[in-house]
């Protein structure tokens, strides 16, 4: 691969790193990530048709706006923004093309410079407008909204998919109208402007530039402010005829002027909750803008510019006939034309090589800076994580100390409870003994009568037993004696009776 191709590849990579565009598939209902640029994340209904492609335009890693582009007319049907700021007027302009419109199989998923796309995109210009389509014509590439894709105020990067043919005077007045409306009417009446949704579009006519790019019949702008309780919706139309000033219309009236009568904003941008006072203030500013535009037009001299032939004749030296001068000029021009073209080609190649070198160096520098930023970011993240971990531990230490102190206090209280219980038990023993000793006399005195009674009953029983024993013994003895005497007496009686 030669140096020229390396430089071209470097320039493509450098520019592609900043700008990215994605064609949304036909099967997708919306614009993918770019649905955020529509009110209620709902694109206008009724404008999509055959030959229209949806583009989600991104720049520097951020979605910028959405465009519905007509490959038949080679102008945008509409573009959607969120309160964009116009590009600086004095910035250098760079124009970009979308590769996948002309070459669906292209692996370039980002918009690139037209000069770089010539050698890398097949069928370039078959479905989209190019800068060459505007050369040697009375029309310029006019942005529907002059919104830059770059944060660099010295370079304004535009896409040809958001441009339509405009005359220089119309383009100047259209940009002036947009700046005045945004700065003085639309943004001030919508809070900070974060809830302001902008749609800009072009309605094609029957005329074309070089039979390729359709000239708009008029361009239009629709604004929807979605501030809760204070929203509004307004429309504006500006015809390509230089004599016309910008016109204010209601959104419903604007929809009737557009093809297919679409619905630009869902639910007509909250029609039931719109603030009429803010709309009146916007209309007052619009009247001022219209008056200012009429004054600017009235100051323009109606006379025609001086003729080219008069200017040429004024520059001729005295005494030289005009026909001879014309012939000599043509001869010199015929001879010098190849050299001029050669020098122009050399200059173009030199500028292209220098631009490629600059883009390549810029890409390398950016990659180095990106690497350094990544390292610094990782280092910073590690340091922050380390300090966060230390901070978390330091924050937890007081809580842990408090928990330890609470556990120590609970342990001390338990020990005190155990000591008090032991003391109570130790003190409980003598008290019981003393209570028993103190109660002993009472129990003793109460038991004396019972004991005496028992002793008396025992003595009585003993004495009774003794008497019973004595009387029993005596009775037995008497019975024995009586029995003996009885037997003895019987015998005496018997003996006596025999002797008689």
CSV table of C-alpha atoms in Angstrom, one decimal:
chain,number,residue,atom,x,y,z
A,1,UNK,CA,0.0,0.0,0.0
A,2,UNK,CA,1.5,3.3,-1.1
A,3,UNK,CA,2.0,6.4,1.1
A,4,UNK,CA,-1.0,8.2,-0.6
A,5,UNK,CA,-3.4,5.4,0.4
A,6,UNK,CA,-2.0,5.3,3.9
A,7,UNK,CA,-2.6,9.1,4.2
A,8,UNK,CA,-6.1,8.7,2.8
A,9,UNK,CA,-6.8,5.9,5.2
A,10,UNK,CA,-5.5,8.0,8.1
A,11,UNK,CA,-7.7,11.0,7.1
A,12,UNK,CA,-10.7,8.7,6.9
A,13,UNK,CA,-10.1,7.3,10.3
A,14,UNK,CA,-9.4,10.7,11.8
A,15,UNK,CA,-12.6,12.2,10.4
A,16,UNK,CA,-14.7,9.0,11.1
A,17,UNK,CA,-13.6,9.1,14.7
A,18,UNK,CA,-15.4,12.4,15.2
A,19,UNK,CA,-18.5,12.0,13.0
A,20,UNK,CA,-20.8,9.0,12.7
A,21,UNK,CA,-24.1,8.5,10.9
A,22,UNK,CA,-26.3,5.5,10.9
A,23,UNK,CA,-29.0,4.6,8.4
A,24,UNK,CA,-32.1,3.3,10.2
A,25,UNK,CA,-33.6,0.2,8.7
A,26,UNK,CA,-36.9,0.4,6.9
A,27,UNK,CA,-38.4,-2.1,9.4
A,28,UNK,CA,-37.7,0.3,12.4
A,29,UNK,CA,-40.7,2.4,13.4
A,30,UNK,CA,-38.6,5.4,14.5
A,31,UNK,CA,-35.1,6.7,14.2
A,32,UNK,CA,-33.4,4.5,16.8
A,33,UNK,CA,-31.3,6.4,19.2
A,34,UNK,CA,-32.4,9.7,17.5
A,35,UNK,CA,-36.0,9.3,18.7
A,36,UNK,CA,-35.0,11.7,21.4
A,37,UNK,CA,-35.2,14.6,19.0
A,38,UNK,CA,-38.9,14.2,18.4
A,39,UNK,CA,-41.7,15.3,20.7
A,40,UNK,CA,-42.8,12.3,22.8
A,41,UNK,CA,-40.1,10.3,20.9
A,42,UNK,CA,-42.6,10.0,18.0
A,43,UNK,CA,-41.5,11.1,14.4
A,44,UNK,CA,-44.0,12.9,12.2
A,45,UNK,CA,-46.7,10.6,10.8
A,46,UNK,CA,-47.5,10.5,7.1
A,47,UNK,CA,-44.3,11.9,5.5
A,48,UNK,CA,-42.4,8.6,5.0
A,49,UNK,CA,-42.6,7.4,1.4
A,50,UNK,CA,-40.8,5.3,-1.1
A,51,UNK,CA,-37.3,6.5,-1.7
A,52,UNK,CA,-37.0,8.1,1.7
A,53,UNK,CA,-34.2,7.0,4.1
A,54,UNK,CA,-33.9,7.7,7.8
A,55,UNK,CA,-30.6,8.9,9.1
A,56,UNK,CA,-29.5,9.1,12.8
A,57,UNK,CA,-26.7,11.7,12.7
A,58,UNK,CA,-24.1,11.5,15.4
A,59,UNK,CA,-21.0,13.5,16.2
A,60,UNK,CA,-18.2,13.1,18.7
A,61,UNK,CA,-20.0,10.1,20.3
A,62,UNK,CA,-23.3,12.0,20.7
A,63,UNK,CA,-26.5,11.9,18.7
A,64,UNK,CA,-27.0,15.4,17.1
A,65,UNK,CA,-30.2,15.2,14.9
A,66,UNK,CA,-32.4,13.0,12.7
A,67,UNK,CA,-33.1,13.4,9.0
A,68,UNK,CA,-35.6,11.9,6.6
A,69,UNK,CA,-33.9,12.2,3.3
A,70,UNK,CA,-35.4,11.9,-0.2
A,71,UNK,CA,-33.1,10.0,-2.6
A,72,UNK,CA,-35.5,10.9,-5.5
A,73,UNK,CA,-35.3,14.7,-4.9
A,74,UNK,CA,-31.9,14.6,-3.2
A,75,UNK,CA,-33.0,17.0,-0.5
A,76,UNK,CA,-34.1,16.4,3.0
A,77,UNK,CA,-37.8,16.0,3.7
A,78,UNK,CA,-37.3,17.2,7.2
A,79,UNK,CA,-34.7,17.2,10.0
A,80,UNK,CA,-35.4,17.1,13.7
A,81,UNK,CA,-33.4,18.9,16.4
A,82,UNK,CA,-33.5,19.7,20.2
A,83,UNK,CA,-33.0,23.4,20.7
A,84,UNK,CA,-29.8,23.6,18.6
A,85,UNK,CA,-27.6,26.7,18.5
A,86,UNK,CA,-26.8,28.1,15.0
A,87,UNK,CA,-23.2,27.6,13.8
A,88,UNK,CA,-20.9,30.6,13.9
A,89,UNK,CA,-21.1,32.7,10.7
A,90,UNK,CA,-17.3,33.2,10.3
A,91,UNK,CA,-16.3,29.5,10.7
A,92,UNK,CA,-14.7,27.5,8.0
A,93,UNK,CA,-17.3,25.2,6.4
A,94,UNK,CA,-16.7,21.5,5.7
A,95,UNK,CA,-19.3,19.4,3.9
A,96,UNK,CA,-19.9,15.7,4.4
A,97,UNK,CA,-21.7,12.9,2.6
A,98,UNK,CA,-23.4,9.7,3.8
A,99,UNK,CA,-21.7,6.7,2.1
A,100,UNK,CA,-24.5,4.1,2.7
A,101,UNK,CA,-27.1,6.1,0.8
A,102,UNK,CA,-25.3,5.5,-2.5
A,103,UNK,CA,-23.6,2.2,-1.5
A,104,UNK,CA,-25.7,0.1,0.9
A,105,UNK,CA,-22.9,-2.5,1.1
A,106,UNK,CA,-20.3,0.1,2.2
A,107,UNK,CA,-18.6,-0.7,5.5
A,108,UNK,CA,-18.3,3.0,6.3
A,109,UNK,CA,-20.8,3.7,8.9
A,110,UNK,CA,-20.0,7.3,9.3
A,111,UNK,CA,-20.3,10.5,7.2
A,112,UNK,CA,-17.1,11.4,5.5
A,113,UNK,CA,-15.7,14.3,3.4
A,114,UNK,CA,-16.8,14.3,-0.2
A,115,UNK,CA,-13.2,14.3,-1.5
A,116,UNK,CA,-12.4,11.2,0.6
A,117,UNK,CA,-15.5,9.4,-0.5
A,118,UNK,CA,-14.7,9.6,-4.3
A,119,UNK,CA,-12.3,6.6,-4.0
A,120,UNK,CA,-14.0,4.7,-1.3
A,121,UNK,CA,-17.7,4.7,-2.1
A,122,UNK,CA,-19.3,3.0,-5.1
A,123,UNK,CA,-21.9,4.9,-7.1
A,124,UNK,CA,-21.2,8.1,-5.2
A,125,UNK,CA,-23.8,10.8,-6.1
A,126,UNK,CA,-26.4,8.3,-7.5
A,127,UNK,CA,-28.9,9.0,-4.8
A,128,UNK,CA,-27.6,12.0,-2.9
A,129,UNK,CA,-26.5,15.5,-3.8
A,130,UNK,CA,-22.8,16.4,-4.1
A,131,UNK,CA,-20.9,19.7,-4.1
A,132,UNK,CA,-20.3,19.4,-7.8
A,133,UNK,CA,-24.1,19.5,-8.4
A,134,UNK,CA,-24.1,23.1,-7.2
A,135,UNK,CA,-21.1,24.3,-9.2
A,136,UNK,CA,-21.7,26.8,-12.0
A,137,UNK,CA,-25.3,27.4,-10.8
A,138,UNK,CA,-27.2,30.2,-9.2
A,139,UNK,CA,-27.8,28.1,-6.1
A,140,UNK,CA,-25.8,27.2,-3.0
A,141,UNK,CA,-25.9,24.4,-0.5
A,142,UNK,CA,-28.3,25.8,2.1
A,143,UNK,CA,-28.8,24.0,5.4
A,144,UNK,CA,-32.4,23.7,6.5
A,145,UNK,CA,-30.9,24.6,9.9
A,146,UNK,CA,-27.3,25.9,10.1
A,147,UNK,CA,-26.4,23.6,12.9
A,148,UNK,CA,-22.8,22.5,13.2
A,149,UNK,CA,-21.8,18.9,14.0
A,150,UNK,CA,-18.5,20.0,15.6
A,151,UNK,CA,-17.8,21.7,18.9
A,152,UNK,CA,-14.9,23.6,17.2
A,153,UNK,CA,-16.1,27.1,16.7
A,154,UNK,CA,-13.5,27.7,14.0
A,155,UNK,CA,-14.8,24.8,11.8
A,156,UNK,CA,-18.5,24.3,11.0
A,157,UNK,CA,-19.1,20.7,9.8
A,158,UNK,CA,-22.3,20.3,7.8
A,159,UNK,CA,-23.9,17.3,6.0
A,160,UNK,CA,-25.2,17.5,2.4
A,161,UNK,CA,-28.2,15.3,3.5
A,162,UNK,CA,-29.4,18.3,5.5
A,163,UNK,CA,-29.0,20.9,2.7
A,164,UNK,CA,-31.2,22.1,-0.2
A,165,UNK,CA,-30.6,24.5,-3.1
A,166,UNK,CA,-30.9,28.1,-2.0
A,167,UNK,CA,-30.0,31.4,-3.7
A,168,UNK,CA,-27.4,33.4,-1.8
A,169,UNK,CA,-29.9,36.1,-0.9
A,170,UNK,CA,-32.5,33.7,0.3
A,171,UNK,CA,-30.0,31.7,2.3
A,172,UNK,CA,-28.8,34.8,4.0
A,173,UNK,CA,-32.3,35.9,5.0
A,174,UNK,CA,-33.3,32.4,6.0
A,175,UNK,CA,-30.4,32.2,8.4
A,176,UNK,CA,-31.1,35.7,9.7
A,177,UNK,CA,-34.7,34.7,10.3
A,178,UNK,CA,-33.7,31.5,12.2
A,179,UNK,CA,-31.2,33.3,14.4
A,180,UNK,CA,-33.7,36.0,15.3
A,181,UNK,CA,-36.5,33.6,16.0
A,182,UNK,CA,-34.4,31.3,18.1
A,183,UNK,CA,-32.7,34.0,20.1
A,184,UNK,CA,-35.6,36.4,20.6
A,185,UNK,CA,-38.8,34.3,20.4
A,186,UNK,CA,-38.6,30.5,20.6
A,187,UNK,CA,-35.9,29.8,23.1
A,188,UNK,CA,-36.8,32.6,25.6
A,189,UNK,CA,-40.5,31.4,25.7
A,190,UNK,CA,-39.6,27.8,26.4
A,191,UNK,CA,-37.7,28.0,29.7
A,192,UNK,CA,-34.1,27.1,29.2
A,193,UNK,CA,-34.8,25.6,25.7
A,194,UNK,CA,-34.1,22.0,26.8
A,195,UNK,CA,-37.8,21.1,26.1
A,196,UNK,CA,-37.8,22.8,22.6
A,197,UNK,CA,-38.3,20.5,19.7
A,198,UNK,CA,-37.5,21.8,16.2
A,199,UNK,CA,-38.5,20.4,12.8
A,200,UNK,CA,-37.3,22.0,9.6
A,201,UNK,CA,-38.2,20.7,6.1
A,202,UNK,CA,-38.4,21.5,2.4
A,203,UNK,CA,-41.2,21.0,0.0
A,204,UNK,CA,-39.9,20.1,-3.5
A,205,UNK,CA,-40.9,22.0,-6.6
A,206,UNK,CA,-40.9,20.9,-10.3
A,207,UNK,CA,-37.5,22.5,-10.9
A,208,UNK,CA,-34.0,21.0,-10.5
A,209,UNK,CA,-30.4,22.1,-10.4
A,210,UNK,CA,-28.6,20.4,-13.4
A,211,UNK,CA,-31.6,18.0,-13.6
A,212,UNK,CA,-30.4,16.4,-10.3
A,213,UNK,CA,-31.2,18.3,-7.1
A,214,UNK,CA,-34.8,19.4,-6.7
A,215,UNK,CA,-35.2,23.1,-5.8
A,216,UNK,CA,-37.6,23.6,-2.9
A,217,UNK,CA,-40.9,25.4,-3.4
A,218,UNK,CA,-40.6,26.6,0.2
A,219,UNK,CA,-38.9,25.7,3.4
A,220,UNK,CA,-40.7,25.4,6.7
A,221,UNK,CA,-40.0,25.2,10.4
A,222,UNK,CA,-42.2,23.8,13.2
A,223,UNK,CA,-41.4,24.3,16.9
A,224,UNK,CA,-42.9,22.5,19.9
A,225,UNK,CA,-42.3,23.5,23.4
A,226,UNK,CA,-43.1,20.7,25.9
A,227,UNK,CA,-42.8,22.7,29.1
A,228,UNK,CA,-45.4,21.3,31.5
A,229,UNK,CA,-48.3,23.7,31.9
A,230,UNK,CA,-46.7,26.3,29.6
A,231,UNK,CA,-46.1,24.7,26.2
A,232,UNK,CA,-47.0,25.9,22.8
A,233,UNK,CA,-46.6,25.0,19.1
A,234,UNK,CA,-45.8,27.3,16.2
A,235,UNK,CA,-45.1,27.0,12.4
A,236,UNK,CA,-43.2,29.1,9.9
A,237,UNK,CA,-43.0,29.1,6.1
A,238,UNK,CA,-40.7,30.9,3.8
A,239,UNK,CA,-41.1,30.7,0.0
A,240,UNK,CA,-38.1,30.6,-2.3
A,241,UNK,CA,-39.2,33.7,-4.1
A,242,UNK,CA,-36.9,36.5,-2.9
A,243,UNK,CA,-39.8,38.9,-2.4
A,244,UNK,CA,-41.5,36.9,0.3
A,245,UNK,CA,-40.8,37.3,4.0
A,246,UNK,CA,-41.1,34.6,6.6
A,247,UNK,CA,-44.7,33.8,7.5
A,248,UNK,CA,-46.1,32.5,10.8
A,249,UNK,CA,-48.8,29.8,10.7
A,250,UNK,CA,-50.4,27.5,13.1
A,251,UNK,CA,-49.1,23.9,13.1
A,252,UNK,CA,-52.4,22.6,11.8
A,253,UNK,CA,-52.3,25.1,8.9
A,254,UNK,CA,-48.7,24.1,8.2
A,255,UNK,CA,-49.6,20.4,8.0
A,256,UNK,CA,-52.2,21.3,5.3
A,257,UNK,CA,-49.5,23.0,3.2
A,258,UNK,CA,-47.2,19.9,3.3
A,259,UNK,CA,-47.6,16.8,1.1
A,260,UNK,CA,-49.8,14.0,2.4
A,261,UNK,CA,-51.1,16.3,5.2
A,262,UNK,CA,-49.0,14.7,8.0
A,263,UNK,CA,-49.1,15.1,11.7
A,264,UNK,CA,-45.9,16.8,12.8
A,265,UNK,CA,-46.3,16.4,16.5
A,266,UNK,CA,-48.1,13.7,18.5
A,267,UNK,CA,-51.3,15.0,20.0
A,268,UNK,CA,-50.5,18.4,18.3
A,269,UNK,CA,-47.8,19.1,21.0
A,270,UNK,CA,-50.2,18.9,23.9
A,271,UNK,CA,-52.8,21.2,22.2
A,272,UNK,CA,-55.2,21.3,25.2
A,273,UNK,CA,-52.5,22.6,27.6
A,274,UNK,CA,-50.8,25.3,25.4
A,275,UNK,CA,-50.1,28.7,26.8
A,276,UNK,CA,-51.7,31.4,24.5
A,277,UNK,CA,-49.9,34.2,26.3
A,278,UNK,CA,-46.5,32.9,25.2
A,279,UNK,CA,-47.8,32.4,21.7
A,280,UNK,CA,-48.8,36.0,21.6
A,281,UNK,CA,-45.4,37.1,22.7
A,282,UNK,CA,-43.8,34.9,20.0
A,283,UNK,CA,-46.1,36.5,17.3
A,284,UNK,CA,-45.0,40.0,18.5
A,285,UNK,CA,-41.4,39.1,17.9
A,286,UNK,CA,-42.2,37.5,14.6
A,287,UNK,CA,-43.9,40.7,13.5
A,288,UNK,CA,-40.7,42.6,14.5
A,289,UNK,CA,-38.6,40.1,12.5
A,290,UNK,CA,-40.8,40.5,9.5
A,291,UNK,CA,-40.5,44.3,9.7
A,292,UNK,CA,-36.8,44.1,10.0
A,293,UNK,CA,-36.6,41.9,6.9
A,294,UNK,CA,-38.7,44.3,4.9
A,295,UNK,CA,-36.4,47.2,6.0
A,296,UNK,CA,-33.4,45.3,4.9
A,297,UNK,CA,-34.9,44.6,1.5
A,298,UNK,CA,-36.0,48.2,1.1
A,299,UNK,CA,-32.4,49.3,1.6
A,300,UNK,CA,-31.1,47.1,-1.3
A,301,UNK,CA,-30.7,49.2,-4.4
A,302,UNK,CA,-33.2,48.1,-7.1
A,303,UNK,CA,-30.7,49.0,-9.9
A,304,UNK,CA,-28.9,46.3,-11.8
A,305,UNK,CA,-25.2,45.8,-11.3
A,306,UNK,CA,-22.8,47.2,-13.8
A,307,UNK,CA,-22.3,45.1,-16.9
A,308,UNK,CA,-19.3,43.0,-17.4
A,309,UNK,CA,-18.5,44.5,-20.8
A,310,UNK,CA,-18.4,48.0,-19.3
A,311,UNK,CA,-16.0,46.9,-16.6
A,312,UNK,CA,-13.8,45.2,-19.1
A,313,UNK,CA,-13.7,48.2,-21.4
A,314,UNK,CA,-12.9,50.5,-18.5
A,315,UNK,CA,-9.8,48.4,-17.8
A,316,UNK,CA,-8.4,48.5,-21.3
A,317,UNK,CA,-5.5,50.8,-22.0
A,318,UNK,CA,-6.2,53.8,-24.1
A,319,UNK,CA,-5.8,53.4,-27.9
A,320,UNK,CA,-6.4,49.7,-27.9
A,321,UNK,CA,-9.5,48.6,-29.8
A,322,UNK,CA,-12.0,46.5,-28.0
A,323,UNK,CA,-12.1,43.8,-30.6
A,324,UNK,CA,-8.3,43.4,-30.8
A,325,UNK,CA,-8.2,43.3,-27.0
A,326,UNK,CA,-10.8,40.6,-27.0
A,327,UNK,CA,-9.0,38.5,-29.6
A,328,UNK,CA,-5.6,38.8,-27.7
A,329,UNK,CA,-7.3,38.0,-24.5
A,330,UNK,CA,-8.9,34.9,-25.9
A,331,UNK,CA,-5.6,33.8,-27.5
A,332,UNK,CA,-3.7,34.4,-24.2
A,333,UNK,CA,-6.5,32.6,-22.3
A,334,UNK,CA,-6.4,29.7,-24.8
A,335,UNK,CA,-2.6,29.3,-24.4
A,336,UNK,CA,-2.6,29.8,-20.6
A,337,UNK,CA,-5.6,27.6,-19.9
A,338,UNK,CA,-3.7,24.3,-19.8
A,339,UNK,CA,-1.0,25.8,-17.6
A,340,UNK,CA,-3.6,27.3,-15.3
A,341,UNK,CA,-5.4,23.9,-15.1
A,342,UNK,CA,-2.1,22.2,-14.4
A,343,UNK,CA,-1.2,24.6,-11.6
A,344,UNK,CA,-4.7,24.2,-10.2
A,345,UNK,CA,-4.3,20.4,-10.3
A,346,UNK,CA,-0.9,20.6,-8.6
A,347,UNK,CA,-2.3,23.0,-6.0
A,348,UNK,CA,-5.3,20.7,-5.4
A,349,UNK,CA,-3.0,17.7,-5.0
A,350,UNK,CA,-0.7,19.6,-2.7
A,351,UNK,CA,-3.6,20.8,-0.6
A,352,UNK,CA,-5.0,17.3,-0.6
A,353,UNK,CA,-1.7,15.8,0.5
A,354,UNK,CA,-1.2,18.5,3.2
A,355,UNK,CA,-4.8,17.9,4.4
A,356,UNK,CA,-4.2,14.2,4.5
A,357,UNK,CA,-0.9,14.6,6.4
A,358,UNK,CA,-2.6,17.0,8.8
A,359,UNK,CA,-5.6,14.7,9.3
A,360,UNK,CA,-3.2,11.7,9.9
A,361,UNK,CA,-1.1,13.7,12.4
A,362,UNK,CA,-4.2,14.9,14.1
A,363,UNK,CA,-5.5,11.3,14.3
A,364,UNK,CA,-2.2,10.1,15.8
A,365,UNK,CA,-2.1,13.0,18.2
A,366,UNK,CA,-5.7,12.3,19.1
A,367,UNK,CA,-5.0,8.6,19.7
A,368,UNK,CA,-2.0,9.5,21.9
A,369,UNK,CA,-4.0,12.0,23.8
A,370,UNK,CA,-6.9,9.5,24.1
A,371,UNK,CA,-4.4,6.9,25.4
A,372,UNK,CA,-3.0,9.3,27.9
A,373,UNK,CA,-6.5,10.3,28.9
A,374,UNK,CA,-7.4,6.6,29.3
A,375,UNK,CA,-4.4,6.0,31.5
A,376,UNK,CA,-5.1,9.1,33.6
A,377,UNK,CA,-8.7,8.1,33.8
A,378,UNK,CA,-7.9,4.6,35.0
A,379,UNK,CA,-5.3,5.9,37.4
A,380,UNK,CA,-7.8,8.5,38.7
A,381,UNK,CA,-10.5,5.8,39.0
A,382,UNK,CA,-8.1,3.5,40.9
A,383,UNK,CA,-7.1,6.4,43.3
A,384,UNK,CA,-10.7,7.3,43.8
A,385,UNK,CA,-11.7,3.7,44.4
A,386,UNK,CA,-8.8,3.3,46.9
A,387,UNK,CA,-9.8,6.4,48.8
A,388,UNK,CA,-13.4,5.4,48.7
A,389,UNK,CA,-12.5,2.0,50.2
A,390,UNK,CA,-10.4,3.8,52.9
A,391,UNK,CA,-13.2,6.2,53.5
A,392,UNK,CA,-15.7,3.4,53.9
A,393,UNK,CA,-13.5,1.6,56.4
A,394,UNK,CA,-12.9,4.9,58.3
A,395,UNK,CA,-16.6,5.6,58.3
A,396,UNK,CA,-17.3,2.1,59.6
A,397,UNK,CA,-14.7,2.3,62.4
A,398,UNK,CA,-16.8,4.6,64.8
A,399,UNK,CA,-19.8,2.2,64.3
A,400,UNK,CA,-17.6,-0.8,65.1
A,401,UNK,CA,-16.1,1.0,68.2
A,402,UNK,CA,-19.6,1.9,69.3
A,403,UNK,CA,-20.7,-1.8,68.9
A,404,UNK,CA,-17.7,-2.9,71.0
A,405,UNK,CA,-18.4,-0.4,73.7
A,406,UNK,CA,-22.1,-1.5,73.8
A,407,UNK,CA,-21.0,-5.2,74.1
A,408,UNK,CA,-18.5,-4.2,76.9
A,409,UNK,CA,-21.3,-2.3,78.8
A,410,UNK,CA,-23.6,-5.3,78.4
A,411,UNK,CA,-20.9,-7.7,79.7
A,412,UNK,CA,-20.3,-5.4,82.7
A,413,UNK,CA,-24.0,-5.2,83.4
A,414,UNK,CA,-24.2,-9.0,83.3
A,415,UNK,CA,-21.3,-9.3,85.7
A,416,UNK,CA,-22.9,-6.9,88.1
A,417,UNK,CA,-26.1,-8.9,87.9
A,418,UNK,CA,-24.3,-12.1,88.7
A,419,UNK,CA,-22.4,-10.5,91.6
A,420,UNK,CA,-25.7,-9.1,93.0
A,421,UNK,CA,-27.3,-12.5,92.7
A,422,UNK,CA,-24.4,-14.2,94.5
A,423,UNK,CA,-24.5,-11.5,97.3
A,424,UNK,CA,-28.2,-12.0,97.6
A,425,UNK,CA,-27.7,-15.8,97.9
A,426,UNK,CA,-24.8,-15.4,100.4
A,427,UNK,CA,-26.9,-13.0,102.4
A,428,UNK,CA,-29.9,-15.3,102.1
A,429,UNK,CA,-28.3,-18.1,104.2
A,430,UNK,CA,-27.8,-16.3,107.6
A,431,UNK,CA,-31.2,-14.7,107.3
A,432,UNK,CA,-32.9,-18.1,107.1
A,433,UNK,CA,-30.8,-19.4,110.0
A,434,UNK,CA,-31.7,-16.4,112.1
A,435,UNK,CA,-35.3,-16.7,111.1
A,436,UNK,CA,-35.3,-20.3,112.2
A,437,UNK,CA,-33.5,-19.5,115.5
A,438,UNK,CA,-35.8,-16.7,116.2
A,439,UNK,CA,-38.8,-18.9,115.5
A,440,UNK,CA,-37.5,-21.8,117.6
A,441,UNK,CA,-38.7,-20.4,121.0
A,442,UNK,CA,-42.1,-19.7,119.6
A,443,UNK,CA,-42.3,-23.3,118.2
A,444,UNK,CA,-40.8,-24.6,121.6
A,445,UNK,CA,-43.2,-22.7,123.8
A,446,UNK,CA,-46.1,-23.9,121.7
A,447,UNK,CA,-44.9,-27.5,121.9
A,448,UNK,CA,-44.5,-27.5,125.8
A,449,UNK,CA,-48.2,-28.0,126.6
A,450,UNK,CA,-48.4,-30.7,124.0
A,451,UNK,CA,-45.3,-32.4,125.4
A,452,UNK,CA,-46.6,-32.1,129.0
A,453,UNK,CA,-49.9,-33.5,127.9
A,454,UNK,CA,-48.2,-36.4,126.2
A,455,UNK,CA,-46.0,-36.9,129.3
A,456,UNK,CA,-49.1,-36.9,131.6
A,457,UNK,CA,-50.9,-39.2,129.3
A,458,UNK,CA,-47.8,-41.5,129.3
A,459,UNK,CA,-47.5,-41.3,133.1
A,460,UNK,CA,-51.3,-41.9,133.5
A,461,UNK,CA,-51.0,-44.8,131.1
A,462,UNK,CA,-48.0,-46.2,133.0
A,463,UNK,CA,-49.7,-45.9,136.3
A,464,UNK,CA,-52.9,-47.4,135.0
A,465,UNK,CA,-50.8,-50.2,133.5
A,466,UNK,CA,-49.1,-50.7,136.9
A,467,UNK,CA,-52.5,-50.7,138.7
A,468,UNK,CA,-53.9,-53.1,136.1
A,469,UNK,CA,-50.9,-55.3,136.4
A,470,UNK,CA,-51.0,-55.2,140.2
A,471,UNK,CA,-54.7,-55.8,140.4
A,472,UNK,CA,-54.4,-58.5,137.8
A,473,UNK,CA,-51.6,-60.2,139.6
A,474,UNK,CA,-53.5,-59.9,142.9
A,475,UNK,CA,-56.6,-61.2,141.4
A,476,UNK,CA,-54.7,-64.1,139.9
A,477,UNK,CA,-53.1,-64.9,143.2
A,478,UNK,CA,-56.5,-64.7,144.9
A,479,UNK,CA,-58.0,-67.0,142.4
A,480,UNK,CA,-55.1,-69.5,142.8
A,481,UNK,CA,-55.4,-69.2,146.6
A,482,UNK,CA,-59.1,-69.6,146.4
A,483,UNK,CA,-58.9,-72.5,144.2
A,484,UNK,CA,-56.4,-74.2,146.5
A,485,UNK,CA,-58.5,-73.5,149.6
A,486,UNK,CA,-61.6,-74.6,147.8
A,487,UNK,CA,-60.1,-77.9,147.0
A,488,UNK,CA,-58.8,-78.2,150.5
A,489,UNK,CA,-62.1,-77.3,152.0
A,490,UNK,CA,-64.0,-79.9,149.9
A,491,UNK,CA,-61.9,-82.6,151.1
A,492,UNK,CA,-62.3,-81.7,154.8
A,493,UNK,CA,-66.0,-81.6,154.4
A,494,UNK,CA,-66.0,-85.0,152.8
A,495,UNK,CA,-63.9,-86.6,155.4
A,496,UNK,CA,-66.1,-85.3,158.1
A,497,UNK,CA,-69.2,-86.7,156.6
A,498,UNK,CA,-67.7,-90.2,156.6
A,499,UNK,CA,-67.0,-90.3,160.2
A,500,UNK,CA,-70.6,-89.7,161.1
